[in-house]
Tab-separated table of C-alpha atoms in Angstrom:
chain	number	residue	atom	x	y	z
J	127	MET	CA	-2.597	-11.548	35.725
J	128	GLY	CA	-0.339	-9.143	33.488
J	129	MET	CA	-2.836	-9.862	30.737
J	130	ARG	CA	-5.573	-7.966	33.581
J	131	ALA	CA	-3.432	-5.872	33.697
J	132	ARG	CA	-3.251	-4.759	30.594
J	133	SER	CA	-6.696	-5.152	30.364
J	134	ALA	CA	-7.510	-2.847	33.098
J	135	ALA	CA	-5.427	-0.058	31.925
J	136	ARG	CA	-7.413	-0.095	28.298
J	137	LEU	CA	-10.236	0.789	29.825
J	138	PRO	CA	-10.807	4.773	29.645
J	139	TRP	CA	-10.897	5.193	33.654
J	140	PRO	CA	-10.318	9.598	33.340
J	141	SER	CA	-12.828	10.495	31.644
J	142	THR	CA	-15.276	8.166	33.173
J	143	LEU	CA	-14.450	8.857	36.559
J	144	LEU	CA	-14.642	12.926	35.442
J	145	LEU	CA	-18.248	12.561	33.798
J	146	GLY	CA	-19.180	9.994	36.932
J	147	ALA	CA	-18.226	13.694	39.270
J	148	PHE	CA	-20.084	15.899	36.575
J	149	VAL	CA	-23.144	13.749	36.616
J	150	MET	CA	-23.115	13.499	40.102
J	151	ILE	CA	-22.535	17.025	41.133
J	152	GLY	CA	-24.273	18.160	38.388
J	153	SER	CA	-27.845	15.878	39.480
J	154	SER	CA	-27.471	16.992	43.271
J	155	VAL	CA	-27.527	20.796	41.796
J	156	ALA	CA	-30.377	19.948	39.599
J	157	ALA	CA	-32.268	17.848	42.233
J	158	ARG	CA	-32.198	21.023	44.322
J	159	GLY	CA	-33.192	23.338	41.977
J	160	GLN	CA	-36.492	21.116	40.885
J	161	LEU	CA	-37.887	20.305	44.403
J	162	ASP	CA	-41.241	21.488	43.692
J	163	GLU	CA	-41.571	19.505	40.368
J	164	ARG	CA	-39.005	16.142	40.956
J	165	ALA	CA	-38.628	13.187	44.114
J	166	PRO	CA	-35.259	14.243	46.383
J	167	LEU	CA	-32.280	12.554	44.986
J	168	ASP	CA	-32.034	9.306	47.276
J	169	LEU	CA	-29.768	6.003	47.723
J	170	PHE	CA	-31.510	4.476	44.647
J	171	ALA	CA	-31.567	7.417	42.543
J	172	ARG	CA	-27.256	7.612	42.853
J	173	ILE	CA	-26.796	3.568	41.786
J	174	LEU	CA	-28.991	4.535	39.085
J	175	LEU	CA	-26.796	7.124	38.108
J	176	PHE	CA	-23.900	5.185	38.946
J	177	ILE	CA	-24.956	2.225	36.863
J	178	ALA	CA	-25.909	4.757	33.340
J	179	VAL	CA	-21.847	5.884	34.413
J	180	ALA	CA	-19.834	3.292	35.511
J	181	VAL	CA	-20.938	0.682	32.731
J	182	LEU	CA	-19.458	3.369	30.295
J	183	LEU	CA	-16.035	2.276	31.198
J	184	LEU	CA	-17.001	-0.368	28.215
J	185	ARG	CA	-17.855	1.315	25.912
J	186	HIS	CA	-14.637	0.926	24.151
J	187	ARG	CA	-14.697	-2.388	23.758
J	188	ARG	CA	-18.529	-3.302	23.993
J	189	PRO	CA	-19.943	-0.518	23.075
J	190	VAL	CA	-23.694	-1.978	22.575
J	191	LEU	CA	-23.677	-3.302	25.999
J	192	ALA	CA	-22.955	-0.037	27.578
J	193	VAL	CA	-24.893	2.545	25.486
J	194	PHE	CA	-28.055	0.585	25.882
J	195	VAL	CA	-27.599	-0.290	29.854
J	196	SER	CA	-26.621	3.315	30.317
J	197	SER	CA	-30.156	4.639	28.231
J	198	ALA	CA	-32.478	1.549	30.105
J	199	ALA	CA	-30.246	3.067	33.895
J	200	ALA	CA	-32.172	7.276	33.379
J	201	THR	CA	-34.958	5.812	31.705
J	202	VAL	CA	-35.436	4.262	35.064
J	203	TYR	CA	-33.879	7.101	36.256
J	204	LEU	CA	-36.784	9.137	34.385
J	205	GLY	CA	-39.813	7.168	35.595
J	206	ALA	CA	-39.138	7.281	39.057
J	207	GLY	CA	-39.121	11.204	38.827
J	208	TYR	CA	-36.174	12.476	39.553
J	209	ALA	CA	-34.607	15.378	38.698
J	210	TYR	CA	-33.530	15.934	34.599
J	211	GLY	CA	-30.284	16.687	34.064
J	212	PRO	CA	-26.879	15.443	33.386
J	213	VAL	CA	-27.735	12.146	32.888
J	214	PHE	CA	-28.395	12.091	29.682
J	215	LEU	CA	-25.131	13.193	29.043
J	216	ALA	CA	-23.721	9.979	29.995
J	217	VAL	CA	-26.547	8.843	27.737
J	218	ALA	CA	-25.170	10.674	24.787
J	219	VAL	CA	-21.359	9.363	25.480
J	220	GLY	CA	-22.463	5.828	25.186
J	221	CYS	CA	-24.526	7.171	22.036
J	222	PHE	CA	-21.779	8.638	20.681
J	223	SER	CA	-18.887	6.001	21.150
J	224	ALA	CA	-21.276	3.178	19.687
J	225	VAL	CA	-21.333	5.370	16.505
J	226	VAL	CA	-17.684	5.941	15.992
J	227	ALA	CA	-16.971	2.251	16.986
J	228	GLY	CA	-19.915	1.943	13.736
J	229	HIS	CA	-23.182	0.234	15.457
J	230	ARG	CA	-25.176	2.737	14.351
J	231	ARG	CA	-28.601	0.586	14.449
J	232	ALA	CA	-27.552	-0.598	18.151
J	233	ALA	CA	-27.267	3.780	18.800
J	234	TRP	CA	-29.792	4.688	17.696
J	235	ALA	CA	-32.390	2.236	18.756
J	236	ALA	CA	-30.836	2.856	22.460
J	237	VAL	CA	-31.725	6.459	22.279
J	238	GLY	CA	-34.761	5.762	21.158
J	239	MET	CA	-35.534	3.827	23.697
J	240	LEU	CA	-34.988	6.128	25.956
J	241	TRP	CA	-36.385	8.971	24.275
J	242	VAL	CA	-40.214	6.601	23.827
J	243	GLY	CA	-39.952	6.064	27.580
J	244	HIS	CA	-39.209	10.456	28.373
J	245	LEU	CA	-42.623	10.756	26.491
J	246	LEU	CA	-45.025	7.687	27.654
J	247	VAL	CA	-43.396	9.060	31.554
J	248	ALA	CA	-43.924	12.329	30.406
J	249	HIS	CA	-47.505	12.584	29.075
J	250	TRP	CA	-49.048	8.991	30.368
J	251	LEU	CA	-48.038	7.624	33.095
J	252	TYR	CA	-46.787	10.213	35.008
J	253	PRO	CA	-50.122	9.768	36.923
J	254	TRP	CA	-49.185	5.857	38.356
J	255	LEU	CA	-45.236	7.726	38.754
J	256	PRO	CA	-43.737	9.029	42.032
J	257	PRO	CA	-44.082	12.604	42.313
J	258	SER	CA	-47.630	12.563	43.253
J	259	GLY	CA	-49.507	15.293	41.816
J	260	ASP	CA	-47.398	15.370	39.164
J	261	SER	CA	-49.007	17.324	35.790
J	262	ALA	CA	-48.080	16.107	32.449
J	263	ALA	CA	-44.941	17.868	30.542
J	264	PRO	CA	-45.730	20.736	27.133
J	265	TRP	CA	-45.663	19.544	24.673
J	266	GLY	CA	-43.271	22.276	23.590
J	267	GLN	CA	-40.662	20.147	25.312
J	268	GLU	CA	-40.376	17.686	22.850
J	269	LEU	CA	-38.690	20.120	20.475
J	270	GLY	CA	-35.791	20.809	23.207
J	271	VAL	CA	-35.588	16.665	23.879
J	272	ALA	CA	-35.586	15.824	20.020
J	273	ALA	CA	-33.110	18.722	19.088
J	274	TRP	CA	-30.749	17.129	21.529
J	275	VAL	CA	-31.108	13.702	20.353
J	276	VAL	CA	-30.341	14.976	16.579
J	277	ALA	CA	-27.678	16.759	17.913
J	278	ILE	CA	-25.408	13.579	19.268
J	279	VAL	CA	-26.691	11.439	16.239
J	280	ALA	CA	-25.595	14.074	13.875
J	281	ALA	CA	-22.318	14.385	16.034
J	282	ALA	CA	-22.112	10.771	16.457
J	283	GLU	CA	-22.215	10.516	12.766
J	284	PHE	CA	-19.586	12.593	11.967
J	285	VAL	CA	-17.395	12.059	13.873
J	286	ARG	CA	-17.704	8.421	12.244
J	287	VAL	CA	-17.458	10.083	9.299
J	288	ARG	CA	-14.374	11.937	9.639
J	289	ARG	CA	-12.637	8.818	11.265
J	290	GLU	CA	-13.299	6.513	8.645
J	291	GLN	CA	-11.938	9.098	6.231
J	292	TRP	CA	-8.355	9.570	7.545
J	293	ALA	CA	-8.712	5.817	8.031
J	294	ALA	CA	-8.882	5.216	4.050
J	295	GLN	CA	-6.791	8.286	3.211
J	296	ARG	CA	-3.741	6.656	5.961
J	297	ALA	CA	-4.316	2.898	3.919
J	298	GLU	CA	-3.823	5.036	0.837
J	299	ARG	CA	-0.938	6.660	1.880
J	300	GLU	CA	0.253	3.322	3.369
J	301	ALA	CA	-1.007	1.142	-0.286
J	302	ALA	CA	0.764	3.603	-2.179
J	303	GLU	CA	3.772	3.618	0.652
J	304	LYS	CA	4.409	-0.056	0.608
J	305	ARG	CA	3.321	0.136	-4.222
J	306	ARG	CA	6.226	3.188	-4.474
J	307	ALA	CA	8.727	0.201	-2.104
J	308	ASP	CA	7.806	-2.722	-4.080
J	309	GLU	CA	8.493	-0.666	-7.309
J	310	GLU	CA	11.645	0.198	-6.172
J	311	ARG	CA	13.132	-3.119	-4.769
J	312	LEU	CA	11.451	-4.729	-8.198
J	313	ARG	CA	13.675	-2.368	-10.256
J	314	MET	CA	17.113	-3.131	-7.305
J	315	ALA	CA	16.467	-6.512	-8.360
J	316	ARG	CA	16.589	-6.191	-12.144
J	317	GLU	CA	19.971	-4.024	-12.228
J	318	LEU	CA	21.313	-7.290	-10.894
J	319	HIS	CA	19.791	-9.664	-12.824
J	320	ASP	CA	21.262	-7.792	-15.663
J	321	VAL	CA	24.309	-6.430	-14.794
J	322	LEU	CA	25.176	-9.829	-13.174
J	323	ALA	CA	23.676	-11.969	-15.689
J	324	HIS	CA	25.587	-10.088	-18.587
J	325	SER	CA	28.690	-10.147	-16.422
J	326	ILE	CA	29.018	-13.334	-14.975
J	327	SER	CA	28.334	-15.038	-18.502
J	328	VAL	CA	31.283	-13.019	-20.107
J	329	ILE	CA	33.121	-14.286	-17.033
J	330	ASN	CA	32.266	-18.148	-17.061
J	331	VAL	CA	32.589	-18.048	-21.558
J	332	GLN	CA	36.211	-16.496	-20.541
J	333	ALA	CA	36.673	-19.155	-17.707
J	334	GLY	CA	35.882	-21.596	-19.821
J	335	VAL	CA	37.923	-20.442	-22.882
J	336	GLY	CA	41.328	-19.772	-20.535
J	337	LEU	CA	40.469	-23.596	-19.210
J	338	ALA	CA	41.051	-25.112	-22.509
J	339	LEU	CA	43.921	-22.615	-23.547
J	340	LEU	CA	45.736	-22.733	-20.080
J	341	ASP	CA	48.013	-25.849	-21.484
J	342	THR	CA	48.751	-25.354	-25.524
J	343	ASP	CA	48.230	-21.623	-25.289
J	344	PRO	CA	49.186	-20.051	-22.281
J	345	GLU	CA	49.101	-16.031	-23.833
J	346	GLN	CA	45.464	-16.160	-25.255
J	347	ALA	CA	44.770	-18.041	-21.640
J	348	ARG	CA	46.389	-14.639	-20.319
J	349	THR	CA	43.909	-12.902	-22.396
J	350	ALA	CA	40.329	-14.785	-21.078
J	351	LEU	CA	41.681	-13.733	-16.949
J	352	THR	CA	42.694	-10.265	-18.095
J	353	THR	CA	38.537	-10.200	-19.493
J	354	ILE	CA	37.671	-11.846	-16.286
J	355	LYS	CA	39.428	-9.662	-14.297
J	356	ALA	CA	37.588	-6.607	-16.364
J	357	ALA	CA	34.698	-7.872	-16.434
J	358	SER	CA	34.116	-8.436	-13.069
J	359	LYS	CA	35.629	-5.279	-11.783
J	360	GLU	CA	33.415	-4.215	-13.877
J	361	ALA	CA	30.618	-5.987	-12.366
J	362	LEU	CA	31.344	-5.349	-8.993
J	363	GLY	CA	31.161	-1.694	-9.538
J	364	GLU	CA	27.459	-1.776	-10.301
J	365	VAL	CA	26.517	-3.948	-7.799
J	366	ARG	CA	28.237	-1.256	-5.422
J	367	GLN	CA	26.660	1.571	-6.985
J	368	VAL	CA	23.060	-0.404	-6.546
J	369	LEU	CA	24.032	-1.161	-3.430
J	370	ASP	CA	24.596	2.419	-2.209
J	371	THR	CA	21.776	3.443	-3.758
J	372	LEU	CA	19.867	1.322	-2.016
J	373	ARG	CA	21.649	2.075	1.270
J	374	THR	CA	20.550	5.738	0.325
J	375	PRO	CA	17.757	6.302	-1.787
J	376	GLY	CA	17.811	9.588	-1.308
J	377	ASP	CA	21.061	9.856	-2.022
J	378	ALA	CA	22.631	10.807	-6.240
J	379	PRO	CA	24.372	7.894	-7.547
J	380	ARG	CA	28.126	8.420	-7.770
J	381	ALA	CA	28.313	7.611	-10.918
J	382	PRO	CA	25.735	8.320	-13.710
J	383	ALA	CA	23.425	5.404	-14.701
J	384	PRO	CA	24.421	4.195	-17.948
J	385	GLY	CA	23.083	4.399	-21.204
J	386	LEU	CA	23.761	3.338	-25.002
J	387	ASP	CA	26.934	6.073	-25.063
J	388	ARG	CA	28.013	2.908	-23.699
J	389	LEU	CA	27.256	0.283	-26.789
J	390	PRO	CA	31.012	0.111	-27.828
J	391	GLU	CA	32.025	-0.937	-24.099
J	392	LEU	CA	28.945	-3.457	-24.508
J	393	VAL	CA	30.186	-4.963	-27.821
J	394	ASP	CA	33.812	-5.007	-26.818
J	395	GLN	CA	32.857	-7.739	-23.737
J	396	ALA	CA	30.511	-9.418	-25.509
J	397	SER	CA	33.178	-9.647	-29.139
J	398	SER	CA	35.277	-11.105	-25.953
J	399	ALA	CA	32.610	-13.924	-25.347
J	400	GLY	CA	33.561	-14.802	-28.688
J	401	LEU	CA	30.699	-13.207	-29.911
J	402	ILE	CA	30.334	-10.719	-32.843
J	403	VAL	CA	28.266	-7.605	-32.929
J	404	THR	CA	27.127	-5.890	-35.615
J	405	VAL	CA	25.460	-2.156	-34.698
J	406	GLU	CA	23.092	0.105	-37.217
J	407	THR	CA	21.553	3.085	-36.048
J	408	ASP	CA	19.469	5.118	-37.963
J	409	GLY	CA	17.977	8.441	-37.361
J	410	ILE	CA	18.911	10.785	-35.281
J	411	ARG	CA	20.021	10.778	-31.453
J	412	ASN	CA	18.370	14.034	-29.832
J	413	ALA	CA	17.884	14.121	-25.746
J	414	VAL	CA	17.220	10.810	-23.933
J	415	PRO	CA	15.959	10.714	-21.209
J	416	PRO	CA	18.224	8.723	-18.417
J	417	GLY	CA	15.993	6.261	-17.748
J	418	THR	CA	14.527	5.716	-21.665
J	419	ASP	CA	18.908	5.441	-22.091
J	420	LEU	CA	18.622	2.841	-19.223
J	421	ALA	CA	15.907	0.731	-19.921
J	422	ALA	CA	17.092	0.494	-23.531
J	423	PHE	CA	20.603	-0.485	-22.774
J	424	ARG	CA	19.892	-2.887	-20.083
J	425	ILE	CA	17.719	-4.293	-22.717
J	426	VAL	CA	19.889	-4.691	-25.654
J	427	GLN	CA	22.621	-5.961	-22.599
J	428	GLU	CA	20.197	-8.774	-21.797
J	429	ALA	CA	19.498	-9.292	-25.772
J	430	LEU	CA	23.538	-10.320	-26.051
J	431	THR	CA	24.080	-11.656	-22.395
J	432	ASN	CA	21.179	-14.047	-23.701
J	433	VAL	CA	23.096	-14.841	-27.253
J	434	VAL	CA	26.071	-15.398	-25.357
J	435	ARG	CA	24.602	-18.148	-22.682
J	436	HIS	CA	21.651	-20.225	-24.627
J	437	SER	CA	22.736	-19.382	-28.957
J	438	GLY	CA	24.365	-21.550	-30.926
J	439	SER	CA	25.195	-18.340	-33.104
J	440	ARG	CA	28.041	-16.414	-32.788
J	441	SER	CA	27.377	-12.720	-34.206
J	442	ALA	CA	24.373	-10.839	-33.286
J	443	ARG	CA	22.979	-8.114	-34.979
J	444	VAL	CA	21.606	-4.525	-32.961
J	445	ARG	CA	19.631	-1.994	-34.898
J	446	ILE	CA	19.162	1.370	-32.885
J	447	GLY	CA	15.997	3.533	-34.662
J	448	TYR	CA	16.026	7.134	-33.330
J	449	GLY	CA	12.036	8.233	-34.722
J	450	THR	CA	9.671	11.394	-32.961
J	451	GLY	CA	9.167	10.471	-29.624
J	452	ARG	CA	10.851	6.883	-29.374
J	453	ILE	CA	13.053	4.339	-29.454
J	454	ARG	CA	13.197	0.893	-31.373
J	455	LEU	CA	15.217	-1.446	-30.576
J	456	ARG	CA	16.241	-4.890	-32.729
J	457	ILE	CA	18.531	-7.341	-31.383
J	458	ASP	CA	18.872	-10.888	-33.984
J	459	ASP	CA	20.565	-13.563	-33.468
J	460	GLU	CA	20.650	-17.012	-36.255
J	461	GLY	CA	20.905	-19.646	-33.812
J	462	PRO	CA	20.199	-22.046	-33.380
J	463	ALA	CA	19.594	-22.080	-29.881
J	464	THR	CA	21.601	-25.265	-27.993
J	465	GLY	CA	19.268	-25.878	-25.092
J	466	SER	CA	21.541	-25.486	-22.651
J	467	GLU	CA	20.164	-23.408	-19.401
J	468	ALA	CA	23.076	-22.274	-18.719
J	469	GLY	CA	22.300	-21.583	-15.171
J	470	GLY	CA	19.457	-19.311	-15.867
J	471	SER	CA	16.525	-17.881	-14.370
J	472	GLY	CA	14.209	-17.466	-17.036
J	473	ASN	CA	14.056	-13.605	-15.849
J	474	GLY	CA	15.228	-12.525	-18.928
J	475	LEU	CA	12.595	-11.404	-20.889
J	476	ALA	CA	10.174	-10.878	-17.670
J	477	GLY	CA	12.565	-8.219	-16.864
J	478	MET	CA	12.698	-6.964	-20.405
J	479	ARG	CA	9.125	-6.633	-20.277
J	480	GLU	CA	8.891	-5.009	-16.982
J	481	ARG	CA	11.504	-2.332	-17.918
J	482	ALA	CA	9.953	-1.444	-20.931
J	483	ALA	CA	5.892	-0.858	-19.348
J	484	ALA	CA	7.711	0.129	-16.891
J	485	LEU	CA	8.376	3.590	-19.050
J	486	GLY	CA	4.840	3.110	-21.661
J	487	GLY	CA	6.529	1.759	-24.032
J	488	THR	CA	6.057	-2.236	-25.212
J	489	ILE	CA	8.773	-5.494	-26.368
J	490	GLU	CA	7.600	-8.516	-28.223
J	491	ALA	CA	10.155	-11.557	-28.022
J	492	GLY	CA	10.798	-14.598	-29.897
J	493	PRO	CA	12.058	-17.408	-32.084
J	494	ARG	CA	12.134	-15.529	-35.950
J	495	PRO	CA	10.926	-17.707	-38.407
J	496	ASP	CA	13.496	-18.167	-40.689
J	497	GLY	CA	15.363	-19.575	-37.317
J	498	GLY	CA	17.021	-17.872	-34.359
J	499	PHE	CA	16.175	-15.310	-32.280
J	500	ARG	CA	14.465	-11.452	-32.055
J	501	VAL	CA	14.104	-9.234	-29.517
J	502	ARG	CA	12.233	-5.959	-30.556
J	503	ALA	CA	11.533	-3.324	-27.876
J	504	GLU	CA	10.140	0.644	-28.627
J	505	LEU	CA	10.174	3.175	-26.795
J	506	PRO	CA	8.865	6.249	-25.800
J	507	LEU	CA	11.402	9.831	-24.860
J	508	HIS	CA	8.760	11.274	-22.510
J	509	PRO	CA	7.917	8.207	-20.178
J	510	GLU	CA	3.935	7.981	-19.077
J	511	SER	CA	3.191	9.314	-15.956
J	512	PRO	CA	4.287	6.268	-12.899
J	513	GLU	CA	-0.197	5.715	-12.498
J	514	GLY	CA	-0.099	5.181	-16.895
J	515	ALA	CA	2.770	3.150	-16.405
J	516	ALA	CA	1.225	1.130	-13.754
J	517	GLN	CA	-2.235	0.035	-16.115
J	518	HIS	CA	0.042	-0.830	-19.108
J	519	ALA	CA	3.046	-2.420	-16.611
J	520	THR	CA	-0.666	-4.480	-15.353
J	521	GLU	CA	-1.748	-4.652	-18.908
J	522	ASP	CA	0.773	-5.984	-20.133
J	523	THR	CA	2.178	-8.797	-17.797
J	524	ALA	CA	-1.896	-9.790	-18.717
J	525	GLN	CA	-1.162	-9.680	-22.038
J	526	HIS	CA	2.647	-12.616	-22.186
J	527	ALA	CA	0.696	-14.200	-19.516
J	528	THR	CA	-0.340	-17.380	-21.978
J	529	GLU	CA	3.114	-16.152	-24.539
J	530	ASP	CA	5.470	-16.473	-21.179
J	531	THR	CA	3.738	-19.536	-20.671
J	532	VAL	CA	4.423	-20.859	-24.538
J	533	HIS	CA	7.924	-19.537	-24.707
J	534	HIS	CA	8.828	-20.214	-21.245
J	535	THR	CA	11.912	-22.527	-23.418
J	536	THR	CA	12.046	-21.054	-25.324
J	537	GLU	CA	13.182	-17.773	-22.857
J	538	GLU	CA	15.381	-20.002	-20.861
J	539	ALA	CA	17.231	-20.988	-24.221
J	540	PRO	CA	16.291	-18.434	-26.751
């Protein structure tokens, strides 16, 4: 019962009732003005007018049925010799609805059927049809009928095209919003991964040191616990900043995003985890866009995190080259790989590539010929437009698909 009520509520009752009243009243007025030429309206004429309008209740759900039934009722109405009048408006509404709904051929066929029926009645079948004594209609009036048909179809086609354009624009806006939301989620995921992976790796190493030295060297164990406290505090601060940005994406961050100026802090954290990091800089650092600066910092951070977690080497070398329009990064460790996953998800290199590709840069990562592992990145100081960066990211993903498969084990334990 509720489903039927909801279906009935979707029927266009108000407009159909208004159209029906107009057709009935208008046809009565037209019949009085054409008494000398056409047959007066009777019960059969009223039934035909009612059918031509009532079927339009289904014009949204069954537009083809509506336009054909309305045209057929109008054709019989004209063949019976009744007065010309607003019955054509019912056909026009049915044709309009069918074309807008995408049933163009059905609408044209229905209107064509009415036109052909009018031609037959007005020029060939009139001697055998009411009213008696009727004569052939002048051919000149067919121009008016043709213009009426063309106007209806043209108006319906115009509305159909405009609705399709609006629908396409709406779909494009929705796709753009979804793409922006996906990109923002991906950016947040990269930030959280980089922050947590590095900090937890440091905490994991220091926790192991503290447990090993708790009984034999309490002071060294205390130092390890102090490092754990500092690393966890910093991680919580960065995670809180990322989550604040996620909750209020339009607000400016409370603290500046990390960049290469914080590289000494990164080196200290790596040193507390037992890794000796050597930093070499080439060129003069000028203004670096925040996005490029953040990506460079995160790439170095992830590379050092992988050395701490997966490499048997206790030393790493970071080279930063500032060139014309480019920043070049190279992070090397002498290995060998420990073979330990250390809880790694294998997303580190993928995240680095996404960061580089989003800026229009490139990144290479893999074993060195003499052992160990190397990460090499090149980032532009003037990032590409979002469209170009998205295309670059797609091409970069396709380019590295096979490489990711070959180096999957290495990515987990570089």
